[in-house]
mmCIF file of C-alpha atoms in Angstrom:
data_model
loop_
_atom_site.group_PDB
_atom_site.id
_atom_site.type_symbol
_atom_site.label_atom_id
_atom_site.label_comp_id
_atom_site.label_asym_id
_atom_site.label_seq_id
_atom_site.Cartn_x
_atom_site.Cartn_y
_atom_site.Cartn_z
ATOM 1 C CA MET A 1 43.962 105.269 88.456
ATOM 2 C CA ARG A 2 44.493 106.064 84.782
ATOM 3 C CA VAL A 3 46.975 104.990 82.126
ATOM 4 C CA TYR A 4 49.889 107.439 82.107
ATOM 5 C CA SER A 5 51.736 105.995 79.111
ATOM 6 C CA ARG A 6 51.349 103.081 76.696
ATOM 7 C CA THR A 7 54.936 103.375 75.483
ATOM 8 C CA LEU A 8 57.980 102.600 77.596
ATOM 9 C CA ASN A 9 60.710 105.107 78.248
ATOM 10 C CA VAL A 10 63.376 102.471 77.625
ATOM 11 C CA ARG A 11 66.076 104.202 79.651
ATOM 12 C CA LYS A 12 63.809 104.526 82.714
ATOM 13 C CA PHE A 13 62.565 100.949 82.303
ATOM 14 C CA GLU A 14 66.133 99.637 82.216
ATOM 15 C CA LYS A 15 66.986 101.605 85.363
ATOM 16 C CA ASP A 16 63.935 100.358 87.271
ATOM 17 C CA PHE A 17 64.293 96.782 86.046
ATOM 18 C CA SER A 18 68.008 96.754 86.935
ATOM 19 C CA SER A 19 67.141 97.847 90.470
ATOM 20 C CA LEU A 20 64.581 95.061 90.838
ATOM 21 C CA ILE A 21 67.083 92.346 89.821
ATOM 22 C CA ARG A 22 70.117 94.000 91.428
ATOM 23 C CA LEU A 23 71.112 90.925 93.465
ATOM 24 C CA ARG A 24 71.269 88.477 90.553
ATOM 25 C CA ASP A 25 74.666 87.164 89.454
ATOM 26 C CA ASP A 26 73.486 87.048 85.824
ATOM 27 C CA LYS A 27 72.094 90.592 85.957
ATOM 28 C CA ASP A 28 73.855 91.869 82.811
ATOM 29 C CA THR A 29 72.753 88.909 80.679
ATOM 30 C CA VAL A 30 69.155 89.181 81.869
ATOM 31 C CA ILE A 31 69.023 92.937 81.208
ATOM 32 C CA LYS A 32 70.371 92.460 77.685
ATOM 33 C CA ASP A 33 67.745 89.815 76.866
ATOM 34 C CA VAL A 34 64.877 91.871 78.317
ATOM 35 C CA ILE A 35 65.876 95.088 76.528
ATOM 36 C CA GLU A 36 65.990 93.134 73.261
ATOM 37 C CA ARG A 37 62.388 92.107 73.950
ATOM 38 C CA VAL A 38 61.432 95.722 74.690
ATOM 39 C CA ASN A 39 62.954 96.837 71.386
ATOM 40 C CA ALA A 40 61.276 93.992 69.491
ATOM 41 C CA ALA A 41 57.951 95.218 70.900
ATOM 42 C CA LYS A 42 58.851 98.761 69.781
ATOM 43 C CA ALA A 43 58.506 99.764 73.440
ATOM 44 C CA ASP A 44 54.743 99.167 73.313
ATOM 45 C CA ILE A 45 53.880 98.192 76.885
ATOM 46 C CA VAL A 46 51.026 95.727 76.189
ATOM 47 C CA THR A 47 52.966 93.982 73.403
ATOM 48 C CA PHE A 48 55.991 93.683 75.675
ATOM 49 C CA LEU A 49 53.917 92.357 78.610
ATOM 50 C CA LYS A 50 52.517 89.590 76.420
ATOM 51 C CA ASN A 51 56.027 88.725 75.222
ATOM 52 C CA VAL A 52 57.148 88.435 78.859
ATOM 53 C CA ASP A 53 55.095 85.201 79.113
ATOM 54 C CA GLU A 54 57.804 83.551 76.980
ATOM 55 C CA ILE A 55 60.484 84.149 79.637
ATOM 56 C CA GLU A 56 61.094 80.931 81.573
ATOM 57 C CA ASP A 57 62.320 82.515 84.806
ATOM 58 C CA GLU A 58 59.230 83.520 86.816
ATOM 59 C CA LYS A 59 61.168 86.034 88.921
ATOM 60 C CA VAL A 60 62.374 87.810 85.778
ATOM 61 C CA GLN A 61 58.793 87.791 84.447
ATOM 62 C CA LYS A 62 57.547 89.474 87.613
ATOM 63 C CA SER A 63 60.288 92.117 87.567
ATOM 64 C CA CYS A 64 59.503 92.919 83.921
ATOM 65 C CA ARG A 65 55.821 93.357 84.679
ATOM 66 C CA ARG A 66 56.484 95.417 87.785
ATOM 67 C CA ALA A 67 58.795 97.847 85.981
ATOM 68 C CA ALA A 68 56.559 98.163 82.903
ATOM 69 C CA ILE A 69 53.231 98.521 84.730
ATOM 70 C CA ALA A 70 54.749 100.998 87.204
ATOM 71 C CA GLN A 71 55.635 103.214 84.241
ATOM 72 C CA MET A 72 52.279 102.585 82.548
ATOM 73 C CA TYR A 73 50.375 103.944 85.563
ATOM 74 C CA HIS A 74 53.058 106.310 86.881
ATOM 75 C CA VAL A 75 53.527 104.541 90.239
ATOM 76 C CA ASN A 76 56.646 103.401 92.097
ATOM 77 C CA THR A 77 57.989 99.896 91.612
ATOM 78 C CA GLU A 78 58.555 99.355 95.361
ATOM 79 C CA SER A 79 57.275 100.686 98.674
ATOM 80 C CA ARG A 80 60.554 102.454 99.397
ATOM 81 C CA GLY A 81 59.667 104.860 96.605
ATOM 82 C CA GLY A 82 56.613 106.048 98.532
ATOM 83 C CA TYR A 83 52.943 106.065 97.539
ATOM 84 C CA PRO A 84 51.522 105.050 95.161
ATOM 85 C CA HIS A 85 53.549 101.871 94.704
ATOM 86 C CA ILE A 86 53.312 98.233 93.683
ATOM 87 C CA ALA A 87 53.192 96.373 96.995
ATOM 88 C CA THR A 88 53.151 92.760 95.843
ATOM 89 C CA GLN A 89 52.186 90.554 92.917
ATOM 90 C CA SER A 90 51.233 87.042 91.857
ATOM 91 C CA LYS A 91 51.799 85.309 88.524
ATOM 92 C CA TRP A 92 48.620 86.918 87.191
ATOM 93 C CA ALA A 93 48.073 90.249 88.967
ATOM 94 C CA LEU A 94 49.805 93.156 90.700
ATOM 95 C CA LEU A 95 48.630 95.085 93.767
ATOM 96 C CA VAL A 96 49.019 98.878 93.764
ATOM 97 C CA GLN A 97 48.667 100.739 97.084
ATOM 98 C CA PHE A 98 47.561 104.364 97.498
ATOM 99 C CA LYS A 99 47.542 106.822 100.390
ATOM 100 C CA GLN A 100 45.435 109.963 100.690
ATOM 101 C CA VAL A 101 45.197 112.379 103.590
ATOM 102 C CA VAL A 102 41.630 113.441 104.346
ATOM 103 C CA VAL A 103 41.015 115.948 107.158
ATOM 104 C CA GLY A 104 44.468 115.141 108.509
ATOM 105 C CA LEU A 105 43.898 111.369 108.525
ATOM 106 C CA PRO A 106 45.580 108.866 106.159
ATOM 107 C CA ILE A 107 43.237 106.814 103.971
ATOM 108 C CA TYR A 108 44.761 103.740 102.320
ATOM 109 C CA SER A 109 43.281 102.014 99.279
ATOM 110 C CA SER A 110 44.276 99.467 96.652
ATOM 111 C CA THR A 111 43.952 98.733 92.955
ATOM 112 C CA ILE A 112 44.548 95.380 91.272
ATOM 113 C CA VAL A 113 46.053 95.308 87.769
ATOM 114 C CA SER A 114 46.314 92.237 85.530
ATOM 115 C CA LYS A 115 49.718 91.067 84.307
ATOM 116 C CA TYR A 116 48.860 92.659 80.943
ATOM 117 C CA GLY A 117 48.138 96.057 82.480
ATOM 118 C CA ASP A 118 44.334 95.929 82.605
ATOM 119 C CA LEU A 119 42.591 97.450 85.624
ATOM 120 C CA ILE A 120 40.704 94.768 87.565
ATOM 121 C CA THR A 121 39.477 96.969 90.419
ATOM 122 C CA GLY A 122 39.074 100.726 90.602
ATOM 123 C CA GLU A 123 40.916 103.033 92.975
ATOM 124 C CA GLY A 124 39.402 104.150 96.255
ATOM 125 C CA THR A 125 36.880 101.345 96.850
ATOM 126 C CA ILE A 126 38.847 98.552 98.540
ATOM 127 C CA TYR A 127 41.949 97.947 100.630
ATOM 128 C CA VAL A 128 43.924 94.739 100.092
ATOM 129 C CA TYR A 129 46.190 93.460 102.860
ATOM 130 C CA PRO A 130 49.440 92.765 100.956
ATOM 131 C CA MET A 131 51.086 90.745 103.715
ATOM 132 C CA THR A 132 48.214 88.266 104.137
ATOM 133 C CA ASN A 133 48.722 86.253 100.967
ATOM 134 C CA TYR A 134 47.296 82.783 101.591
ATOM 135 C CA ARG A 135 48.741 80.590 98.833
ATOM 136 C CA SER A 136 46.172 81.722 96.273
ATOM 137 C CA GLY A 137 45.042 85.253 97.065
ATOM 138 C CA TRP A 138 44.635 88.166 99.468
ATOM 139 C CA ILE A 139 42.283 89.279 102.209
ATOM 140 C CA PHE A 140 40.599 92.586 101.397
ATOM 141 C CA ARG A 141 37.979 94.935 102.797
ATOM 142 C CA GLU A 142 35.654 97.537 101.376
ATOM 143 C CA LEU A 143 36.458 101.092 102.446
ATOM 144 C CA ASP A 144 32.748 101.784 102.838
ATOM 145 C CA GLY A 145 31.533 99.423 105.545
ATOM 146 C CA GLY A 146 34.672 97.666 106.725
ATOM 147 C CA LYS A 147 33.543 94.077 106.044
ATOM 148 C CA GLN A 148 36.164 91.666 104.699
ATOM 149 C CA GLY A 149 36.466 89.128 101.914
ATOM 150 C CA PHE A 150 39.018 87.285 99.789
ATOM 151 C CA ILE A 151 40.416 87.978 96.301
ATOM 152 C CA SER A 152 42.176 85.326 94.227
ATOM 153 C CA ASP A 153 45.667 85.638 92.758
ATOM 154 C CA TYR A 154 43.890 86.279 89.452
ATOM 155 C CA GLY A 155 42.291 89.379 90.989
ATOM 156 C CA ASP A 156 38.672 88.241 91.104
ATOM 157 C CA VAL A 157 36.474 87.875 94.179
ATOM 158 C CA LEU A 158 36.228 84.476 95.878
ATOM 159 C CA ILE A 159 34.626 85.690 99.101
ATOM 160 C CA PRO A 160 32.571 88.917 98.937
ATOM 161 C CA CYS A 161 33.059 91.639 101.548
ATOM 162 C CA LEU A 162 30.228 90.406 103.771
ATOM 163 C CA PHE A 163 32.255 88.625 106.460
ATOM 164 C CA ASP A 164 33.099 90.224 109.792
ATOM 165 C CA SER A 165 36.776 89.322 109.431
ATOM 166 C CA CYS A 166 39.171 86.997 107.618
ATOM 167 C CA THR A 167 42.467 85.581 108.805
ATOM 168 C CA ASN A 168 45.093 83.035 107.851
ATOM 169 C CA THR A 169 46.710 80.811 110.454
ATOM 170 C CA ASP A 170 50.400 79.988 110.853
ATOM 171 C CA ASP A 171 49.880 76.688 109.011
ATOM 172 C CA GLY A 172 48.410 78.477 105.984
ATOM 173 C CA ILE A 173 44.690 77.852 106.525
ATOM 174 C CA ALA A 174 42.373 80.750 105.686
ATOM 175 C CA TYR A 175 39.202 81.407 107.694
ATOM 176 C CA CYS A 176 36.373 83.870 107.184
ATOM 177 C CA PHE A 177 34.136 84.666 110.172
ATOM 178 C CA TYR A 178 30.442 85.429 110.027
ATOM 179 C CA LYS A 179 28.504 86.057 113.244
ATOM 180 C CA GLY A 180 31.485 84.570 115.038
ATOM 181 C CA VAL A 181 31.322 81.273 113.114
ATOM 182 C CA ALA A 182 34.434 80.148 111.220
ATOM 183 C CA PHE A 183 34.289 79.172 107.524
ATOM 184 C CA GLU A 184 37.408 77.441 106.219
ATOM 185 C CA LEU A 185 38.514 78.468 102.718
ATOM 186 C CA THR A 186 40.453 76.056 100.494
ATOM 187 C CA VAL A 187 41.492 77.206 97.016
ATOM 188 C CA TYR A 188 42.216 74.429 94.505
ATOM 189 C CA GLY A 189 43.055 76.301 91.304
ATOM 190 C CA LYS A 190 41.600 77.381 87.998
ATOM 191 C CA GLN A 191 39.159 75.202 86.113
ATOM 192 C CA GLY A 192 40.912 73.463 83.247
ATOM 193 C CA GLU A 193 44.300 73.749 84.958
ATOM 194 C CA ILE A 194 43.828 71.333 87.867
ATOM 195 C CA ASP A 195 43.813 67.552 87.918
ATOM 196 C CA ASN A 196 40.519 65.679 88.258
ATOM 197 C CA LYS A 197 41.712 64.237 91.564
ATOM 198 C CA TRP A 198 41.378 67.707 93.101
ATOM 199 C CA ILE A 199 37.866 68.103 91.705
ATOM 200 C CA LYS A 200 37.038 64.691 93.196
ATOM 201 C CA GLN A 201 38.453 65.880 96.525
ATOM 202 C CA MET A 202 36.298 69.027 96.351
ATOM 203 C CA ILE A 203 33.197 66.919 95.727
ATOM 204 C CA ASP A 204 34.116 64.659 98.674
ATOM 205 C CA VAL A 205 34.578 67.705 100.923
ATOM 206 C CA CYS A 206 31.192 69.056 99.878
ATOM 207 C CA ASP A 207 29.518 65.779 100.810
ATOM 208 C CA LEU A 208 30.148 66.939 104.381
ATOM 209 C CA PRO A 209 27.452 69.029 106.082
ATOM 210 C CA ASP A 210 27.564 72.802 105.494
ATOM 211 C CA SER A 211 30.286 72.715 102.821
ATOM 212 C CA LEU A 212 30.083 74.721 99.606
ATOM 213 C CA PHE A 213 31.684 73.930 96.229
ATOM 214 C CA CYS A 214 32.345 77.311 94.590
ATOM 215 C CA ARG A 215 33.681 78.848 91.379
ATOM 216 C CA SER A 216 34.746 82.472 90.825
ATOM 217 C CA GLU A 217 34.063 84.582 87.751
ATOM 218 C CA SER A 218 37.475 83.715 86.301
ATOM 219 C CA GLY A 219 36.956 79.981 86.946
ATOM 220 C CA VAL A 220 38.893 79.510 90.198
ATOM 221 C CA LEU A 221 37.516 76.472 92.068
ATOM 222 C CA TYR A 222 37.373 76.501 95.870
ATOM 223 C CA THR A 223 35.458 75.218 98.890
ATOM 224 C CA LEU A 224 34.038 77.045 101.891
ATOM 225 C CA LYS A 225 33.350 74.814 104.895
ATOM 226 C CA ALA A 226 31.587 75.845 108.105
ATOM 227 C CA GLU A 227 33.448 74.825 111.258
ATOM 228 C CA HIS A 228 32.306 74.458 114.860
ATOM 229 C CA ALA A 229 34.891 77.051 115.833
ATOM 230 C CA VAL A 230 34.916 80.668 116.932
ATOM 231 C CA LEU A 231 37.413 83.515 117.071
ATOM 232 C CA ASN A 232 38.765 84.408 120.510
ATOM 233 C CA PRO A 233 38.220 88.202 120.666
ATOM 234 C CA SER A 234 41.000 88.699 123.217
ATOM 235 C CA ASN A 235 43.904 87.279 121.170
ATOM 236 C CA GLY A 236 42.521 86.477 117.699
ATOM 237 C CA GLU A 237 43.114 82.724 118.062
ATOM 238 C CA ILE A 238 40.681 80.170 116.647
ATOM 239 C CA ILE A 239 38.935 77.990 119.252
ATOM 240 C CA TYR A 240 37.723 74.575 118.081
ATOM 241 C CA ASN A 241 35.447 72.001 119.673
ATOM 242 C CA VAL A 242 36.553 71.024 123.161
ATOM 243 C CA LYS A 243 36.999 67.329 124.037
ATOM 244 C CA ARG A 244 35.466 66.389 127.379
ATOM 245 C CA SER A 245 36.787 63.817 129.832
ATOM 246 C CA ASP A 246 34.301 61.239 128.468
ATOM 247 C CA GLY A 247 35.834 61.586 124.990
ATOM 248 C CA LYS A 248 32.894 63.461 123.462
ATOM 249 C CA CYS A 249 33.186 66.940 121.959
ATOM 250 C CA THR A 250 31.238 69.960 123.042
ATOM 251 C CA SER A 251 30.895 72.863 120.626
ATOM 252 C CA ARG A 252 31.790 76.391 121.647
ATOM 253 C CA VAL A 253 29.381 77.626 118.982
ATOM 254 C CA ASP A 254 25.746 78.248 119.881
ATOM 255 C CA ARG A 255 23.699 75.901 117.681
ATOM 256 C CA THR A 256 21.123 78.517 116.680
ATOM 257 C CA ILE A 257 23.784 81.094 115.819
ATOM 258 C CA TYR A 258 25.684 78.457 113.832
ATOM 259 C CA GLN A 259 22.619 77.443 111.810
ATOM 260 C CA ASP A 260 21.658 81.061 111.109
ATOM 261 C CA ALA A 261 25.204 81.895 110.010
ATOM 262 C CA VAL A 262 25.371 78.900 107.646
ATOM 263 C CA LYS A 263 21.975 79.734 106.151
ATOM 264 C CA GLU A 264 22.906 83.363 105.500
ATOM 265 C CA VAL A 265 26.337 82.536 104.092
ATOM 266 C CA LYS A 266 24.802 80.001 101.696
ATOM 267 C CA ALA A 267 22.362 82.689 100.550
ATOM 268 C CA PHE A 268 24.917 85.392 99.712
ATOM 269 C CA MET A 269 27.414 82.864 98.312
ATOM 270 C CA SER A 270 24.756 81.453 95.957
ATOM 271 C CA PRO A 271 26.169 83.232 92.842
ATOM 272 C CA PHE A 272 29.428 81.312 93.380
ATOM 273 C CA ILE A 273 28.016 77.874 94.306
ATOM 274 C CA VAL A 274 28.436 75.046 91.761
ATOM 275 C CA SER A 275 25.422 72.721 91.550
ATOM 276 C CA GLN A 276 25.766 68.960 91.982
ATOM 277 C CA GLU A 277 24.943 68.469 88.289
ATOM 278 C CA GLU A 278 27.742 70.874 87.277
ATOM 279 C CA GLN A 279 30.128 69.144 89.706
ATOM 280 C CA LYS A 280 29.538 65.839 87.909
ATOM 281 C CA ARG A 281 30.119 67.471 84.509
ATOM 282 C CA LEU A 282 33.396 68.954 85.771
ATOM 283 C CA LEU A 283 34.557 65.545 86.954
ATOM 284 C CA GLU A 284 33.596 63.858 83.687
ATOM 285 C CA SER A 285 35.383 66.472 81.604
#
């Protein structure tokens, strides 16, 4: 994906933006304010996108970014416009979806763009599942290989594409599966933007066996905790430990497989793992 234009066609922007906020009662007032911002930025897309941060209404912010970045990269603002289009977005990034037909078969891929229009991922290497947003990011897979991982709302990798599958449950818990073993993902937020009580909670979680305290390249803090649970291949449900009649639990996970999975996950997650010394420094700061 390449930059198509760095300057807004103001008339087209107003049309696209108006469509995105078409259900608002204060539509006319909002459009007037936003167009004034466009003109103040002399229609320069990056300057305008930075000015959008000053808008208090988050929904208006998102519509501004969607309309401007769609024009910047010559994509549609919504899926009803066809491919390529912006499928979804967070406060910090937008997800663009593509479709190609190769030997009669459709190939879908994704690109992530920052809220200021910078490309975070290239086209044709990954596919992001837009409808699987778990509070703080998206499940994605590499087109070459089919393994799955997890990308944060900021657009950087939390879980690399080395897991067999990832899923989020009805109650909003995300799991990544490796060799059939479940690893629970909990995202806390960006370093410097979260309260120390959450860092303390992360440290407490990681005092438990087989729990990892992690940090992404952009500073997102999260934990990955191995569970004695497996994925039911017939219906995709997660099966936990089973309580016997004597009150004790029996694990459905083979102990050797579990230990091997934990060992291997710790190895390939090592670039993300925060040491105990660094954990203490985070808490003190």
